[in-house]
Tab-separated table of C-alpha atoms in Angstrom:
chain	number	residue	atom	x	y	z
U	12	MET	CA	9.105	13.390	-4.905
U	13	ILE	CA	6.841	10.730	-3.910
U	14	ILE	CA	7.049	9.247	-0.642
U	15	ASN	CA	5.950	6.175	0.014
U	16	VAL	CA	4.692	5.907	3.566
U	17	GLY	CA	4.051	1.800	3.908
U	18	GLY	CA	5.990	0.101	1.393
U	19	ARG	CA	8.222	-1.275	3.905
U	20	THR	CA	5.682	-1.777	7.106
U	21	ASP	CA	2.345	-0.388	8.514
U	22	ILE	CA	3.215	3.369	9.499
U	23	VAL	CA	0.209	4.235	10.052
U	24	ASN	CA	-1.284	1.758	11.687
U	25	TYR	CA	2.155	1.235	14.564
U	26	TYR	CA	3.996	4.379	13.459
U	27	THR	CA	1.454	7.139	13.616
U	28	PRO	CA	2.987	9.613	16.323
U	29	TRP	CA	6.965	9.586	14.586
U	30	LEU	CA	5.163	10.006	11.325
U	31	LEU	CA	3.593	13.234	13.081
U	32	ASN	CA	7.125	14.217	14.072
U	33	ARG	CA	8.506	14.024	10.788
U	34	LEU	CA	5.612	15.595	9.307
U	35	LYS	CA	6.282	18.685	11.357
U	36	GLU	CA	9.747	18.593	11.497
U	37	GLY	CA	9.858	18.178	7.515
U	38	TYR	CA	11.959	15.590	6.837
U	39	ALA	CA	13.428	12.016	7.965
U	40	TYR	CA	16.189	9.646	7.502
U	41	SER	CA	15.830	6.678	5.673
U	42	ARG	CA	18.077	3.693	6.454
U	43	ASN	CA	19.783	1.572	3.114
U	44	PRO	CA	17.934	-1.614	3.400
U	45	PHE	CA	21.145	-3.343	1.016
U	46	VAL	CA	23.777	-1.285	2.431
U	47	LYS	CA	22.781	-0.261	5.797
U	48	GLU	CA	25.604	2.478	6.833
U	49	ASN	CA	23.932	4.687	3.819
U	50	VAL	CA	21.435	6.841	5.201
U	51	TYR	CA	19.041	9.074	2.700
U	52	CYS	CA	17.753	12.842	3.788
U	53	LEU	CA	14.356	13.082	2.773
U	54	SER	CA	12.768	16.670	2.691
U	55	LEU	CA	8.896	15.880	4.037
U	56	LYS	CA	8.242	20.139	3.437
U	57	PRO	CA	4.694	19.782	1.488
U	58	GLU	CA	6.363	22.245	-1.578
U	59	ASP	CA	8.705	19.241	-1.828
U	60	VAL	CA	6.269	16.221	-1.593
U	61	ASP	CA	4.742	15.196	-5.373
U	62	CYS	CA	2.598	12.873	-2.896
U	63	LEU	CA	2.253	11.230	0.355
U	64	LEU	CA	1.563	7.542	-0.535
U	65	PHE	CA	-0.190	5.600	2.290
U	66	CYS	CA	-0.339	1.969	2.448
U	67	SER	CA	-2.217	0.349	5.571
U	68	LYS	CA	-4.690	-2.153	6.689
U	69	ASN	CA	-5.664	-0.050	9.692
U	70	TYR	CA	-6.473	3.705	9.276
U	71	THR	CA	-7.569	3.981	12.903
U	72	PRO	CA	-4.729	6.583	14.437
U	73	ILE	CA	-4.393	8.672	11.575
U	74	LEU	CA	-7.725	9.654	11.351
U	75	ASN	CA	-7.911	12.833	13.621
U	76	HIS	CA	-4.910	13.734	11.895
U	77	ILE	CA	-5.066	12.904	7.814
U	78	GLY	CA	-7.604	15.889	7.143
U	79	ARG	CA	-5.328	18.435	8.218
U	80	ILE	CA	-2.584	16.410	6.448
U	81	ASN	CA	-4.959	15.996	3.235
U	82	LYS	CA	-4.914	19.760	3.368
U	83	LYS	CA	-1.451	20.313	2.916
U	84	TYR	CA	-0.002	17.648	0.808
U	85	HIS	CA	-0.948	15.470	-2.141
U	86	ILE	CA	-1.883	12.557	-0.551
U	87	LEU	CA	-3.251	8.886	-1.732
U	88	CYS	CA	-4.182	6.069	0.346
U	89	HIS	CA	-4.364	2.166	-0.173
U	90	TYR	CA	-6.438	0.030	1.805
U	91	THR	CA	-5.958	-3.425	2.142
U	92	ILE	CA	-9.167	-5.608	3.280
U	93	THR	CA	-8.953	-9.111	2.068
U	94	CYS	CA	-11.320	-12.455	3.164
U	95	TYR	CA	-8.395	-13.435	5.263
U	96	GLY	CA	-9.374	-14.043	9.912
U	97	LYS	CA	-6.968	-13.926	12.362
U	98	ASP	CA	-5.372	-17.081	11.184
U	99	ILE	CA	-3.819	-15.556	8.579
U	100	GLU	CA	-3.989	-11.544	9.686
U	101	PRO	CA	-3.893	-12.012	13.675
U	102	LYS	CA	-3.614	-8.356	14.367
U	103	VAL	CA	-5.475	-7.210	11.375
U	104	PRO	CA	-9.282	-5.541	12.081
U	105	SER	CA	-12.208	-7.735	10.909
U	106	ILE	CA	-13.889	-6.993	7.501
U	107	TYR	CA	-16.549	-4.815	9.293
U	108	GLN	CA	-13.959	-3.462	11.204
U	109	SER	CA	-12.424	-2.365	8.584
U	110	ILE	CA	-15.406	-0.807	6.404
U	111	LYS	CA	-16.285	1.243	9.513
U	112	ILE	CA	-13.361	2.469	9.088
U	113	LEU	CA	-12.986	3.471	5.595
U	114	GLU	CA	-16.631	5.070	5.920
U	115	LYS	CA	-14.900	7.325	8.409
U	116	LEU	CA	-11.455	7.708	5.907
U	117	SER	CA	-13.970	8.198	2.901
U	118	LYS	CA	-15.697	11.104	4.214
U	119	ILE	CA	-12.450	13.046	5.734
U	120	VAL	CA	-10.499	12.454	2.187
U	121	GLY	CA	-13.137	11.336	-0.065
U	122	LYS	CA	-13.302	8.781	-2.734
U	123	ASN	CA	-11.227	9.972	-4.802
U	124	LYS	CA	-8.106	9.506	-3.004
U	125	ILE	CA	-8.336	5.572	-1.529
U	126	LEU	CA	-7.930	2.610	-2.965
U	127	TRP	CA	-9.158	-0.390	-1.949
U	128	ARG	CA	-6.624	-3.444	-2.048
U	129	TYR	CA	-7.454	-6.964	-2.120
U	130	ASP	CA	-4.064	-8.667	-2.391
U	131	PRO	CA	-2.542	-11.174	-1.788
U	132	ILE	CA	-4.861	-13.293	-2.782
U	133	LEU	CA	-3.444	-16.960	-2.059
U	134	LEU	CA	-5.489	-20.620	-1.541
U	135	THR	CA	-5.220	-22.995	1.092
U	136	GLU	CA	-7.721	-25.388	2.325
U	137	LYS	CA	-10.123	-22.921	3.819
U	138	TYR	CA	-9.519	-19.690	1.965
U	139	THR	CA	-10.711	-21.078	-1.741
U	140	VAL	CA	-11.478	-20.143	-4.824
U	141	ARG	CA	-15.202	-19.075	-3.640
U	142	LYS	CA	-14.477	-18.211	-0.192
U	143	HIS	CA	-12.573	-15.100	-1.921
U	144	LEU	CA	-15.113	-14.665	-4.408
U	145	GLU	CA	-17.971	-14.878	-2.055
U	146	THR	CA	-16.017	-12.012	0.206
U	147	PHE	CA	-14.862	-10.198	-3.120
U	148	GLU	CA	-18.386	-9.398	-3.020
U	149	TYR	CA	-19.534	-8.995	0.087
U	150	ILE	CA	-16.885	-6.146	0.379
U	151	ALA	CA	-17.446	-4.585	-2.684
U	152	LYS	CA	-21.134	-3.931	-2.164
U	153	ARG	CA	-20.496	-2.222	0.556
U	154	ILE	CA	-17.386	-0.088	-0.209
U	155	THR	CA	-17.775	0.573	-3.993
U	156	PRO	CA	-19.694	4.227	-3.124
U	157	LEU	CA	-15.938	4.796	-0.657
U	158	ILE	CA	-13.535	4.257	-3.022
U	159	ASN	CA	-12.054	5.312	-6.421
U	160	ARG	CA	-11.049	1.888	-7.605
U	161	CYS	CA	-10.247	-2.010	-6.865
U	162	ILE	CA	-6.872	-3.617	-7.180
U	163	PHE	CA	-5.507	-6.927	-6.531
U	164	SER	CA	-3.151	-9.574	-7.296
U	165	PHE	CA	-1.777	-12.797	-6.501
U	166	VAL	CA	0.483	-14.154	-3.941
U	167	ASP	CA	4.418	-13.541	-5.426
U	168	MET	CA	6.043	-17.067	-3.567
U	169	TYR	CA	9.165	-15.422	-2.506
U	170	LYS	CA	11.256	-18.320	-0.453
U	171	LYS	CA	10.412	-16.431	3.335
U	172	VAL	CA	6.457	-16.652	1.896
U	173	GLU	CA	6.727	-20.384	1.600
U	174	GLU	CA	8.786	-21.094	4.858
U	175	ASN	CA	6.291	-18.893	6.693
U	176	MET	CA	2.788	-20.549	5.320
U	177	PRO	CA	3.662	-23.574	3.854
U	178	GLU	CA	-0.306	-24.337	3.394
U	179	ILE	CA	-1.098	-22.560	0.740
U	180	ILE	CA	-1.857	-24.008	-2.470
U	181	PRO	CA	-0.577	-23.166	-5.909
U	182	PHE	CA	-2.934	-22.184	-8.472
U	183	THR	CA	-3.974	-24.106	-11.441
U	184	VAL	CA	-5.182	-22.327	-14.303
U	185	LYS	CA	-8.600	-22.965	-13.712
U	186	ASP	CA	-7.993	-21.372	-10.503
U	187	LYS	CA	-7.215	-18.460	-12.105
U	188	GLU	CA	-9.391	-18.336	-14.690
U	189	ASN	CA	-12.522	-19.018	-12.034
U	190	LEU	CA	-10.414	-16.021	-9.681
U	191	LEU	CA	-10.848	-13.561	-12.435
U	192	LYS	CA	-13.987	-14.280	-14.307
U	193	GLY	CA	-15.632	-14.441	-10.990
U	194	ILE	CA	-13.720	-10.749	-9.855
U	195	GLY	CA	-14.956	-9.209	-13.596
U	196	GLU	CA	-18.325	-10.277	-13.134
U	197	ILE	CA	-18.721	-8.909	-9.301
U	198	SER	CA	-16.817	-5.925	-10.595
U	199	LYS	CA	-19.547	-5.105	-13.345
U	200	LYS	CA	-22.508	-5.700	-11.228
U	201	TYR	CA	-21.462	-2.730	-8.710
U	202	ASN	CA	-19.779	-0.479	-11.536
U	203	LEU	CA	-16.722	-1.308	-9.635
U	204	TYR	CA	-13.333	-0.107	-11.621
U	205	THR	CA	-10.943	-3.265	-10.687
U	206	GLN	CA	-7.576	-3.826	-11.766
U	207	ASN	CA	-4.600	-6.422	-11.556
U	208	CYS	CA	-1.127	-4.682	-10.099
U	209	ALA	CA	2.611	-5.951	-10.499
U	210	SER	CA	1.476	-8.224	-12.839
U	211	ASN	CA	2.209	-8.064	-17.065
U	212	GLU	CA	-0.689	-10.673	-17.584
U	213	ASN	CA	-3.487	-8.930	-19.614
U	214	TYR	CA	-6.667	-9.580	-17.858
U	215	GLU	CA	-9.178	-7.337	-19.525
U	216	LYS	CA	-11.648	-10.305	-21.585
U	217	TYR	CA	-12.462	-11.040	-17.576
U	218	ASN	CA	-13.375	-6.908	-17.099
U	219	ILE	CA	-10.013	-6.451	-15.241
U	220	HIS	CA	-8.049	-3.521	-16.417
U	221	SER	CA	-3.536	-3.659	-16.896
U	222	GLY	CA	-2.272	-0.780	-14.788
U	223	SER	CA	-0.160	-0.399	-11.270
U	224	CYS	CA	-0.494	0.823	-8.007
U	225	THR	CA	0.590	4.271	-8.083
U	226	THR	CA	1.042	5.516	-12.045
U	227	ARG	CA	0.937	8.810	-13.586
U	228	GLU	CA	-3.367	8.383	-14.159
U	229	ILE	CA	-4.179	7.444	-11.180
U	230	LEU	CA	-2.210	10.572	-9.490
U	231	GLU	CA	-3.770	13.038	-12.010
U	232	GLN	CA	-7.096	11.088	-11.861
U	233	THR	CA	-7.174	11.711	-8.025
U	234	GLN	CA	-4.921	14.465	-7.174
U	235	ASN	CA	-5.921	16.618	-9.707
U	236	ALA	CA	-2.473	17.775	-10.797
U	237	PHE	CA	-0.356	16.911	-14.257
U	238	TYR	CA	2.321	14.404	-13.243
U	239	LYS	CA	5.459	13.858	-15.587
U	240	ASN	CA	5.501	10.778	-17.631
U	241	VAL	CA	8.456	9.011	-16.421
U	242	ASN	CA	9.178	4.776	-16.511
U	243	GLY	CA	7.825	3.254	-13.907
U	244	THR	CA	11.004	1.250	-11.846
U	245	GLY	CA	8.557	-0.512	-8.985
U	246	ILE	CA	9.796	-2.249	-6.524
U	247	ARG	CA	9.219	-6.147	-6.815
U	248	GLU	CA	9.055	-7.836	-9.862
U	249	ASN	CA	6.537	-6.637	-12.837
U	250	CYS	CA	5.760	-3.423	-10.562
U	251	HIS	CA	5.371	-0.724	-12.848
U	252	CYS	CA	4.924	2.155	-10.233
U	253	ILE	CA	6.149	5.339	-10.793
U	254	PRO	CA	8.912	5.923	-8.545
U	255	SER	CA	9.442	6.732	-4.544
U	256	ARG	CA	10.940	7.045	-1.522
U	257	ASP	CA	10.156	4.769	1.201
U	258	ILE	CA	10.142	5.841	5.014
U	259	GLY	CA	10.235	3.049	6.471
U	260	ALA	CA	12.287	0.245	7.039
U	261	TYR	CA	11.823	-3.825	6.675
U	262	ASN	CA	11.049	-6.449	9.689
U	263	SER	CA	9.090	-3.780	11.402
U	264	CYS	CA	5.501	-4.129	11.120
U	265	LEU	CA	3.691	-5.536	13.136
U	266	SER	CA	0.431	-7.375	12.059
U	267	GLU	CA	1.647	-10.512	11.508
U	268	CYS	CA	0.722	-11.305	8.240
U	269	LYS	CA	2.004	-15.118	7.280
U	270	TYR	CA	2.332	-13.886	3.325
U	271	CYS	CA	3.909	-11.056	4.705
U	272	TYR	CA	6.776	-10.312	2.151
U	273	ALA	CA	8.587	-7.368	4.221
U	274	ASN	CA	9.201	-9.181	7.268
U	275	ARG	CA	12.299	-11.796	7.416
U	276	LYS	CA	10.459	-13.501	10.075
U	277	PRO	CA	7.397	-13.526	11.797
U	278	GLU	CA	9.143	-13.101	15.123
U	279	ILE	CA	11.874	-10.192	14.373
U	280	PRO	CA	9.331	-7.189	14.530
U	281	LYS	CA	8.873	-7.800	18.038
U	282	LYS	CA	12.487	-7.209	19.360
U	283	VAL	CA	13.131	-4.464	16.646
U	284	ILE	CA	10.414	-2.238	17.939
U	285	LYS	CA	12.233	-1.994	20.460
U	286	LEU	CA	14.859	0.331	18.134
U	287	HIS	CA	12.149	2.482	18.199
U	288	ASP	CA	11.723	6.091	19.326
U	289	GLU	CA	8.989	8.184	17.842
U	290	LYS	CA	11.380	11.463	18.194
U	291	SER	CA	14.079	10.241	15.790
U	292	GLU	CA	14.941	11.099	12.412
U	293	LEU	CA	15.119	7.368	11.778
U	294	LEU	CA	12.140	5.058	11.954
U	295	LEU	CA	14.036	2.240	13.955
U	296	GLY	CA	17.031	3.553	16.054
U	297	HIS	CA	19.254	6.331	15.120
U	298	LEU	CA	22.291	7.526	13.066
U	299	LYS	CA	25.774	5.572	14.222
U	300	GLU	CA	28.956	6.947	13.888
U	301	ASN	CA	30.004	4.946	11.078
U	302	ASP	CA	26.637	6.304	8.948
U	303	LYS	CA	26.764	7.875	5.968
U	304	LEU	CA	24.318	10.746	6.198
U	305	ILE	CA	23.404	11.381	2.502
U	306	GLU	CA	21.384	14.090	1.206
U	307	THR	CA	18.191	13.241	-1.544
U	308	ASP	CA	17.604	15.597	-4.362
U	309	VAL	CA	14.437	16.414	-4.892
U	310	ILE	CA	12.911	15.429	-8.328
U	311	ARG	CA	9.640	17.102	-9.041
U	312	TYR	CA	7.103	15.316	-10.989
U	313	ILE	CA	4.308	17.445	-10.972
U	314	GLU	CA	4.365	19.381	-13.745
U	315	PRO	CA	3.279	23.187	-12.689
U	316	ASN	CA	-0.218	24.927	-14.594
U	317	GLN	CA	-0.737	22.602	-16.482
U	318	LYS	CA	-3.889	20.810	-17.713
U	319	THR	CA	-4.579	17.156	-16.128
U	320	LEU	CA	-5.147	13.956	-18.640
U	321	PHE	CA	-8.847	14.543	-17.259
U	322	ASP	CA	-9.251	17.956	-18.553
U	323	PHE	CA	-9.677	17.381	-22.059
C-alpha cells in the first residue's frame, strides 16, 4: 500500500507532529471527501507500507525526523520549488530558503529519493515565459546535484482556480512551445532528467520525457525494490500514477497559494484548522457518532525477492 502524505494538504509543513504520532501508533484514519460518513482505517506499519509518498513546499518541520523514517520505510519526497513570490505563494519559503532546505534534505535521505516539482506553470503579466525560463535555469543550476529528476505540469483551470486567480493569462500555442523548448534546453545543459505529468501530450522532441509523478519506474529506481505492474488510476484528469491512499484532508493547507487545487476557498483552512488535534487519528476532528469506520485491506505492491528493472 502506498500512503500519500501530501496530496490533499501539505502535511509535512503544517502537521508533522500529527504525522509522527500516527507513524508511532501505526495507523491513521482518512475521511472520504465525497461520502463524509465513511472513514477508512489505514495501516501505517512499516511492513504494510510500500512507500510513504511525501509532497511539500517546506520540509523544515520534518528534517530532524525524516532520517529515522527513512530507515523504517520506503520514502519518496516530492519537493515543490517554483518561480512565484509572496504575491502568489504567501506562506512558502523563498527560492533561496527552499534550496537551503533541499540541501539538508538531500544530505539526509539521498538525492535518489527526491523529485523536484516545478508546477503548476501558469502565466500572468508578472510571471511570463521569460520569467519562468530564467528562474527554472537558476534553480536547475543549483539543485540538479541534489535531486533525482524534475517533474512539471501546466496549470489546470478548475473553476475554483479561475475564481481565486482571475489574473491568469491563457497559454497560446507559441507560449507552450517556447516554454517546452526552453525547459528542454536547460535540462540538457545541466544533465537534468525532466518529465511532464498530468498530460497525454508527448514532448520528447523537446528533450522532455513523458511520465507521471509516481510510477513503477520511479519507485523501482528510487527504492531499489521490485513493484508490481499495476495500472495507474491517478487523482485528476490525465494522471496515471500508481494507486495510493491519502491520509490528509482537503481545505486544510495553510500556504494560501492562489492557484491551489486542494482548497475550495483561501479563507476555509483558517477556520478548519481549529478542528485539528495532533493526537487524533484524523487530521481534522475526531470520529463522529454516525461515522462508519472501514478497515482498509492492505494491498502490497512490492514483490519480495525480485530484481528491479534497473538490476538488468
